[in-house]
Amino acid sequence: MADKKEKTFRFVIVGGGIAGVTCVEQLSSQVPSADVALITAGPHIKAVTNYKQVSKTLEEFDVEERPSSVLEEKFPNLTVIHSAVKSLHTQSHSVETADGRVFGYEKLCICSGGRPKLLTQDNPYVLGIRDTDSAQEFQKRLSKAKRIVVVGNGGIALELVYEVEGCEVIWAVKDKAIGNTFFDAGAAQFLIPALEADKPESAATCKRTRYTTEEPAPGASQTFTADRNSRRRGSGPTEAGSALGPDWHEGIVLRGTEQVSRRVSLEYQCEVEKIFTSEELLNSPQQTLRLENVGSWPVYIQLTNGKTFGCDFVVSATGVVPNTEPFLNGNNFALADDGGLHVDDHMMTSEPDVYAAGDVCTACWEHSPLWQQMRLWTQARQMGWFAGRCMAAHVLSEPIELDFCFELFSHITKFFNYKVVLLGKFNGQGLGPDHELLLRCTKGQEYVKVVLSGGRMVGAVLIGETDLEETFENLILNQMDLTPYGEELLNPDIDIEDYFD
Ligand code: FAD
């Protein structure tokens, strides 16, 4: 294999998504003399634009698809190779691409993203949404559809059910509340009326990132009234092209054939038992169901709650699996439980000189008590950037420490046209029963949840224009004992920013 190498680069990055491109940019600016190659399967690369540091850890940006020439013009030492990597040979430090070429590397960073975890493979009536092509396919199919079933409770499902118009949507979630990856049942309850209402005009201009965590707090919905309420409760359980990202549905019309604006029916606490076609339904003698009960549809989905729905197609929005497959054969990568490439606090995998960043990897260092990995745009950018810095530091023999961005989990997004800010252990993740929640909610306006552990703030969910993110971020970072303030912390008549100045 070593003899066949067409060229050896100092750095090779695989994947033109946000992690790979950010890694390339970082390496090219830190070690401008080094030969860098970006090998990517898709025709375009993803670029971060309008980057804005909102606070110490919160960041916002747009993402654009661009021709790779833009990157090559900016970095003369960069070569972009458009082909998928089909195998990796860590011993000879080389990768082989689908078009039969072999490239050597001194240091390699794998940023190949993830692919949708589909309910079933090769079923023409089951669609996953990952990249531009699959989003277009979805749009095309939707334009002829009267009813679809969306399975999943993460960010993509949340976005889809809100955005789709002119088509009935049956939304099957395995949890007791919607958006479980992101919120508790209280926040879900706050958001549900937005699903029932017509979409505001401004919805079309919504900007930002979005996405998906945990058993809802039982009874959380009881706290909602039209007044501002501050309450303390005991803690309840409290190959693709690049992945799409913020606002992926903007510019594409998500409309079915019906006149209705939005019609979403929710099926809670259920999973998919079976998916079958009308022929299968007719030909199955055991099938107790008959077409007359469910109408005539191209495909049927049976849920574990015993209900069967006919629909035009099913959207499988049940998460992603890391895209590791081409890299594993013949090598000795340690894989995390979720299938991601195990990386340490220098973004290094278990194979020498091989780094990984973004959706393909799993952060296996000892996390800060306030951070967790979620496969999101922001983390793909941060990991790509940090991997680039580590690779550069290692070739320059410079020391490097884990970046500050991994201190505190933070994410800004939009759900159902509300601004949503998530900070730290926003859902009490990993805290066990030893935490308290403070809530404030004004129906249709804002939902504020603070997670306290030992009197210190460890997480928050802010929905609506609360303007609290910076103050709460500071309170979480400085771990001040907030016991003396008690429920006053969320008193709407106190200007909390002034209070802690
Ligand atoms: P990707 O963006 O998936 O890029 C992987 C790259 O690797 C691609 O260029 C691909 O072509 C290339 N590649 C793959 N295999 C190979 C190979 N063998 N050889 C060469 N190249 C290869 N996150 C948010 O924060 N907010 C959101 O609102 C949001 N919405 C989303 C909506 C959708 C529909 C989806 C699917 C995801 C969304 N996400 C969102 C998640 C976010 O898009 C991902 O976390 C992020 O894009 C991951 O970036 P990445 O660079 O690791 O991987």
XYZ file of C-alpha atoms and ligand atoms in Angstrom:
554
model
C 0.000 0.000 0.000
C 2.840 2.395 0.904
C 4.266 2.110 -2.666
C 0.982 3.070 -4.267
C 0.760 6.422 -2.493
C 0.055 9.193 -4.967
C 1.148 11.829 -2.498
C 1.744 12.151 1.212
C 0.246 15.157 2.995
C 1.217 16.439 6.375
C -2.446 16.627 7.311
C -5.388 14.791 5.779
C -8.924 15.588 6.871
C -11.812 13.371 5.795
C -15.229 15.009 5.500
C -16.391 18.375 4.174
C -19.005 18.992 6.866
C -18.697 21.602 9.560
C -16.193 19.617 11.669
C -13.874 18.830 8.742
C -13.949 22.294 7.218
C -13.330 24.015 10.557
C -10.421 21.645 11.196
C -8.938 22.474 7.790
C -9.279 26.218 8.402
C -7.636 25.969 11.779
C -4.729 23.850 10.531
C -4.164 25.979 7.454
C -3.943 29.142 9.481
C -1.825 27.673 12.286
C 0.648 25.795 10.088
C 0.430 27.691 6.752
C 3.447 25.933 5.306
C 1.939 22.454 5.692
C 0.332 20.502 2.846
C -3.257 19.835 3.787
C -5.750 17.594 1.962
C -9.479 17.572 2.487
C -11.041 14.374 1.163
C -14.789 14.533 0.967
C -17.531 12.445 -0.575
C -19.925 15.262 -1.384
C -19.565 17.897 -4.121
C -19.840 20.828 -1.709
C -18.337 21.807 1.576
C -20.043 23.403 4.560
C -18.865 26.832 5.683
C -19.613 28.651 8.922
C -20.689 32.243 8.251
C -21.848 35.152 10.428
C -20.218 33.590 13.459
C -21.188 35.445 16.628
C -20.009 34.765 20.151
C -23.191 35.560 22.087
C -21.654 35.114 25.533
C -18.714 33.250 27.041
C -19.881 29.892 25.735
C -22.972 30.560 23.606
C -22.389 30.948 19.905
C -24.557 31.483 16.866
C -23.733 31.106 13.205
C -25.170 30.355 9.825
C -24.022 27.513 7.664
C -23.657 27.685 3.920
C -22.975 25.070 1.320
C -20.154 26.268 -0.898
C -18.021 24.973 -3.718
C -14.723 23.662 -2.365
C -12.796 26.060 -4.626
C -13.609 28.822 -2.130
C -11.507 27.034 0.466
C -8.682 26.276 -1.956
C -8.502 29.934 -2.977
C -8.248 30.977 0.626
C -5.608 28.397 1.569
C -3.037 27.837 -1.201
C -1.600 24.767 0.513
C -4.943 23.011 0.553
C -5.956 20.305 -1.943
C -9.566 19.184 -1.986
C -10.129 15.630 -3.219
C -13.709 14.760 -4.111
C -14.028 11.069 -3.464
C -15.175 8.918 -0.576
C -12.545 7.219 1.537
C -13.152 3.506 1.211
C -10.391 2.209 3.457
C -7.838 3.346 5.969
C -4.507 1.692 6.657
C -3.234 3.090 9.913
C -0.013 1.071 9.790
C 1.102 2.516 6.475
C -0.524 5.877 7.295
C -2.597 5.920 4.121
C -6.189 6.161 2.910
C -7.661 4.754 -0.272
C -10.479 6.543 -2.036
C -13.408 5.117 -4.009
C -11.738 6.163 -7.274
C -8.749 3.959 -6.453
C -6.229 6.582 -5.357
C -4.045 6.241 -2.297
C -2.894 9.183 -0.190
C -0.422 9.146 2.667
C -0.749 11.270 5.799
C 1.367 12.245 8.749
C -1.699 13.132 10.773
C -5.291 12.291 9.872
C -8.559 13.660 11.189
C -11.779 11.703 10.533
C -14.823 13.997 10.329
C -17.199 11.768 8.377
C -20.325 12.674 10.390
C -23.235 10.309 10.936
C -26.070 8.746 8.970
C -29.722 8.434 9.961
C -30.606 5.465 12.137
C -33.398 4.155 9.924
C -36.301 2.144 11.294
C -35.814 -0.320 8.473
C -33.321 -0.444 5.642
C -34.359 -0.487 1.995
C -38.028 0.243 2.519
C -39.065 2.777 -0.139
C -41.774 4.113 2.167
C -39.371 4.928 5.014
C -37.342 8.111 4.661
C -34.502 9.518 6.735
C -33.432 13.143 6.503
C -29.752 13.926 6.651
C -28.521 15.911 3.724
C -29.745 18.164 0.948
C -30.648 15.232 -1.300
C -32.766 13.508 1.325
C -34.467 16.803 2.256
C -35.381 17.328 -1.399
C -36.687 13.791 -1.689
C -38.792 14.418 1.416
C -40.179 17.607 -0.070
C -41.051 15.888 -3.335
C -42.860 13.037 -1.591
C -44.622 15.428 0.777
C -46.043 17.474 -2.085
C -48.164 14.424 -3.027
C -48.971 13.312 0.499
C -52.159 13.517 2.557
C -50.799 11.893 5.678
C -47.339 11.067 6.978
C -46.136 9.400 10.155
C -43.098 10.922 11.862
C -41.270 8.609 14.255
C -38.755 10.093 16.706
C -38.531 12.737 19.371
C -35.341 14.620 18.607
C -34.699 17.962 17.012
C -35.431 16.875 13.473
C -38.839 15.469 14.411
C -39.656 18.631 16.372
C -38.817 20.788 13.419
C -40.631 18.661 10.919
C -43.954 18.477 12.691
C -43.925 22.232 13.126
C -42.950 23.064 9.589
C -45.098 20.668 7.577
C -48.322 22.162 6.270
C -51.123 20.814 4.144
C -50.646 17.271 5.327
C -51.851 15.382 8.360
C -48.964 14.332 10.597
C -49.122 11.445 13.040
C -46.199 11.922 15.411
C -45.089 8.819 17.328
C -42.776 9.487 20.289
C -41.417 6.866 22.646
C -41.529 9.183 25.653
C -44.260 10.737 27.781
C -43.647 14.178 26.317
C -42.388 15.771 23.130
C -38.799 16.903 22.684
C -37.483 14.607 25.345
C -33.912 14.997 24.183
C -34.122 18.679 24.931
C -36.704 19.283 27.604
C -38.776 17.937 30.432
C -42.541 17.519 30.266
C -43.083 21.075 31.530
C -41.320 22.688 28.610
C -43.113 20.312 26.269
C -46.438 21.415 27.715
C -45.444 25.021 27.181
C -44.683 24.364 23.524
C -47.692 22.223 22.600
C -50.116 25.168 22.059
C -47.760 26.461 19.350
C -48.349 23.220 17.472
C -52.065 23.701 17.677
C -51.989 27.328 16.549
C -51.436 28.586 13.031
C -47.865 29.363 12.183
C -47.037 33.048 12.689
C -45.805 34.916 9.620
C -42.442 35.423 11.266
C -41.916 31.686 11.436
C -40.568 31.750 7.924
C -37.681 33.965 8.923
C -36.668 31.844 11.875
C -32.943 31.547 12.187
C -30.761 29.349 14.308
C -29.766 25.922 15.226
C -32.009 23.352 16.764
C -32.107 19.872 18.170
C -33.091 17.032 20.841
C -33.027 14.160 26.416
C -34.731 12.189 29.390
C -37.624 11.106 31.519
C -39.957 14.036 32.009
C -40.716 15.342 35.456
C -44.074 13.880 36.395
C -46.834 16.414 36.858
C -44.750 19.277 35.557
C -47.613 20.625 33.474
C -49.596 21.525 36.555
C -47.511 24.658 37.050
C -48.759 26.472 33.993
C -51.078 29.374 34.293
C -51.406 32.581 32.366
C -49.643 34.429 35.180
C -46.021 34.599 35.899
C -45.423 32.006 38.491
C -42.310 31.227 40.324
C -42.410 27.821 41.941
C -40.030 25.496 43.565
C -40.556 21.828 43.057
C -38.681 18.848 44.292
C -36.655 17.243 41.563
C -38.517 14.823 39.462
C -36.892 12.326 37.312
C -36.259 15.167 35.985
C -22.489 8.547 3.072
C -23.722 10.760 2.494
C -23.438 14.434 2.054
C -22.996 16.649 5.033
C -25.730 16.730 7.607
C -28.133 19.563 7.275
C -28.133 22.079 10.022
C -29.863 25.221 11.165
C -32.795 26.273 9.080
C -32.384 23.378 6.662
C -36.057 23.619 5.743
C -35.881 27.291 4.847
C -36.195 27.867 1.152
C -37.942 24.550 0.647
C -41.679 24.389 0.856
C -42.842 21.634 3.173
C -46.402 21.310 1.974
C -48.675 18.352 1.316
C -51.790 18.171 -0.821
C -54.367 19.208 1.766
C -55.749 22.645 2.551
C -55.093 22.415 6.279
C -52.370 24.580 7.762
C -51.106 22.126 10.335
C -52.697 19.000 11.745
C -50.568 16.985 14.141
C -51.807 14.040 16.224
C -49.506 12.756 18.919
C -49.026 9.150 19.915
C -47.034 9.065 23.163
C -44.959 6.272 24.682
C -44.910 4.022 21.684
C -42.459 2.595 19.225
C -42.824 0.954 15.852
C -43.991 -2.645 15.934
C -44.203 -3.236 12.205
C -44.318 -1.471 8.861
C -46.165 -3.168 5.984
C -47.616 -2.441 2.539
C -51.286 -2.833 1.589
C -50.452 -6.093 -0.236
C -48.801 -7.458 2.863
C -51.800 -6.416 4.841
C -54.161 -8.211 2.465
C -52.023 -11.309 2.113
C -51.381 -11.813 5.746
C -53.829 -14.364 7.147
C -52.763 -13.586 10.703
C -53.423 -9.963 10.168
C -56.402 -9.105 12.290
C -56.512 -5.692 10.815
C -58.450 -5.088 7.658
C -58.135 -2.288 5.186
C -61.645 -1.033 5.912
C -60.520 -0.137 9.434
C -57.580 1.947 8.400
C -58.408 3.091 4.855
C -56.384 2.511 1.732
C -52.788 3.745 1.883
C -49.486 2.808 0.293
C -47.993 1.841 3.634
C -49.154 1.019 7.170
C -47.393 1.416 10.443
C -48.314 -0.570 13.524
C -47.279 0.987 16.822
C -46.578 -0.771 20.112
C -49.657 0.939 21.597
C -51.718 -1.323 19.352
C -52.773 1.355 16.864
C -52.206 1.062 13.128
C -52.091 4.028 10.787
C -52.078 4.107 7.021
C -50.000 6.864 5.451
C -48.199 7.963 2.318
C -44.781 7.468 3.894
C -42.970 7.270 7.218
C -40.216 9.650 8.321
C -37.644 7.957 10.480
C -36.168 10.666 12.712
C -34.694 8.470 15.396
C -31.150 9.792 15.567
C -27.880 9.129 13.809
C -25.213 6.483 13.835
C -21.583 7.585 13.516
C -20.190 7.052 10.039
C -17.220 4.871 11.014
C -17.637 1.951 8.669
C -14.980 2.689 5.989
C -12.305 3.265 8.623
C -12.619 0.218 10.828
C -11.547 -2.748 8.735
C -7.977 -3.852 9.530
C -7.517 -1.218 12.222
C -7.829 -1.217 15.955
C -10.126 1.643 16.847
C -11.697 1.765 20.276
C -15.414 2.447 19.804
C -17.746 3.986 22.365
C -21.100 2.377 23.273
C -22.893 4.604 20.786
C -20.624 3.385 17.990
C -18.584 6.592 17.766
C -14.797 6.692 17.495
C -13.469 7.009 21.038
C -11.499 10.289 21.345
C -9.466 11.622 24.258
C -9.060 15.219 25.430
C -6.786 15.890 22.449
C -9.385 14.571 19.986
C -7.113 11.562 19.377
C -8.529 8.162 18.618
C -6.885 4.975 19.849
C -4.899 4.701 16.595
C -1.614 6.676 16.409
C -1.794 9.962 14.496
C -5.522 9.585 13.869
C -7.851 12.228 15.288
C -11.627 12.522 14.938
C -14.177 15.314 15.385
C -17.901 15.953 15.005
C -20.757 13.456 14.803
C -18.426 10.529 14.031
C -16.638 10.680 17.376
C -17.562 10.178 21.029
C -15.916 12.413 23.605
C -14.479 9.911 26.098
C -12.415 12.184 28.291
C -13.580 12.917 31.818
C -16.198 15.584 31.113
C -16.576 18.782 33.051
C -19.558 18.314 35.427
C -21.454 20.880 33.336
C -20.860 19.533 29.829
C -22.216 16.660 27.774
C -21.790 15.704 24.175
C -24.745 16.167 21.861
C -24.426 15.734 18.123
C -25.041 19.343 17.151
C -23.637 21.931 14.777
C -21.984 23.917 17.542
C -20.145 20.899 18.891
C -19.099 19.819 15.395
C -17.541 23.263 14.909
C -15.896 23.306 18.338
C -14.502 19.803 17.969
C -13.211 20.453 14.446
C -11.565 23.645 15.608
C -10.018 21.992 18.665
C -8.853 18.939 16.685
C -7.101 21.311 14.268
C -5.425 23.104 17.154
C -4.315 19.808 18.726
C -2.902 18.482 15.451
C -0.985 21.714 14.942
C 0.253 21.755 18.556
C 1.459 18.169 18.258
C 3.507 18.752 15.096
C 4.888 21.997 16.564
C 5.608 20.223 19.878
C 3.536 22.760 21.777
C 1.497 21.937 24.865
C -2.284 22.173 24.578
C -5.092 21.930 27.090
C -8.758 21.086 26.668
C -10.538 24.162 25.419
C -12.857 26.259 27.565
C -15.802 25.543 25.245
C -15.978 22.042 26.764
C -16.501 23.488 30.259
C -20.191 24.243 29.897
C -22.773 22.785 27.549
C -24.585 25.586 25.792
C -26.882 25.667 22.809
C -29.144 28.241 21.206
C -31.862 27.062 18.906
C -35.458 27.689 17.883
C -38.339 25.327 18.472
C -41.832 26.155 17.327
C -40.608 29.658 16.631
C -39.492 30.257 20.232
C -35.911 31.068 21.056
C -34.532 28.217 23.156
C -31.328 28.372 25.215
C -30.011 25.273 26.931
C -27.242 25.523 29.504
C -25.265 22.918 31.450
C -27.246 19.992 32.901
C -30.445 21.550 31.609
C -32.422 18.380 32.173
C -30.702 17.361 35.379
C -28.669 14.862 33.300
C -26.704 12.516 35.541
C -27.603 14.377 38.733
C -29.817 11.652 40.189
C -32.473 12.721 42.679
C -30.103 15.186 44.308
C -31.259 18.353 42.593
C -33.975 20.959 42.694
C -35.866 22.806 39.990
C -37.062 26.385 39.933
C -39.702 27.233 37.355
C -41.273 30.359 35.976
C -43.733 30.270 33.143
C -45.918 32.717 31.290
C -48.132 30.891 28.855
C -47.309 31.711 25.262
C -44.429 33.931 26.306
C -41.668 32.342 28.311
C -40.620 29.235 30.181
C -37.668 29.427 32.541
C -36.303 26.420 34.345
C -33.270 26.416 36.596
C -31.586 23.260 37.845
C -29.903 23.614 41.239
C -27.609 21.127 42.923
C -26.360 21.788 46.448
C -27.721 25.338 46.116
C -25.644 26.023 43.007
C -26.982 26.498 39.530
C -25.951 23.646 37.228
C -28.332 24.036 34.316
C -31.130 26.058 32.761
C -33.750 25.926 30.008
C -34.806 29.327 28.716
C -37.649 29.464 26.212
C -38.775 32.781 24.774
C -37.072 36.169 24.925
C -35.991 35.848 28.561
C -32.745 37.771 28.296
C -31.395 35.666 31.136
C -28.813 33.620 29.302
C -25.729 35.637 30.105
C -26.516 36.061 33.811
C -27.364 32.373 34.172
C -24.298 31.337 32.269
C -22.201 33.372 34.732
C -24.007 31.908 37.722
C -23.410 28.411 36.403
C -19.772 29.076 35.619
C -18.945 30.759 38.923
C -20.900 28.161 40.970
C -21.996 30.765 43.494
C -24.077 29.457 46.408
C -27.578 30.703 45.595
C -29.290 29.299 48.695
C -29.792 32.756 50.268
C -31.751 33.952 47.235
C -34.207 31.083 47.194
C -37.149 31.552 44.848
C -36.320 35.231 44.431
C -33.906 34.077 41.764
C -36.812 33.867 39.354
C -38.860 36.735 40.695
C -39.917 38.592 37.550
C -39.981 41.908 39.448
C -36.282 41.740 40.227
C -33.777 42.717 37.592
C -31.536 39.772 38.076
C -28.774 41.153 35.909
C -28.412 44.162 38.237
C -28.767 41.941 41.248
C -25.648 39.942 40.474
C -23.589 42.732 38.981
P -21.486 16.105 8.563
O -22.011 17.465 8.476
O -22.420 14.958 8.415
O -20.354 15.980 7.486
C -19.750 14.746 7.181
C -18.932 14.923 5.915
O -18.184 13.740 5.694
C -19.755 15.149 4.664
O -19.131 16.126 3.905
C -19.694 13.799 3.940
O -19.801 13.954 2.550
C -18.324 13.338 4.345
N -18.090 11.885 4.329
C -18.836 10.916 4.922
N -18.268 9.708 4.712
C -17.143 9.935 3.995
C -16.129 9.094 3.454
N -16.141 7.765 3.611
N -15.138 9.672 2.735
C -15.113 11.014 2.546
N -16.036 11.848 3.035
C -17.035 11.316 3.748
N -27.632 20.530 14.635
C -27.831 21.694 15.253
O -27.013 22.112 16.064
N -28.927 22.433 14.986
C -29.847 22.049 14.086
O -30.827 22.755 13.864
C -29.677 20.835 13.425
N -30.589 20.431 12.530
C -30.361 19.292 11.860
C -31.285 18.911 10.898
C -31.086 17.759 10.174
C -32.100 17.355 9.147
C -29.947 16.958 10.456
C -29.729 15.700 9.701
C -29.020 17.318 11.411
C -29.221 18.495 12.130
N -28.319 18.909 13.106
C -28.516 20.082 13.735
C -27.105 18.127 13.432
C -25.886 18.724 12.707
O -26.229 18.892 11.368
C -24.696 17.779 12.853
O -24.422 17.581 14.231
C -23.448 18.356 12.189
O -23.699 18.682 10.870
C -22.296 17.349 12.226
O -21.217 17.842 11.479
P -20.047 16.881 10.972
O -19.092 17.752 10.274
O -19.568 16.032 12.101
O -20.735 15.861 9.964
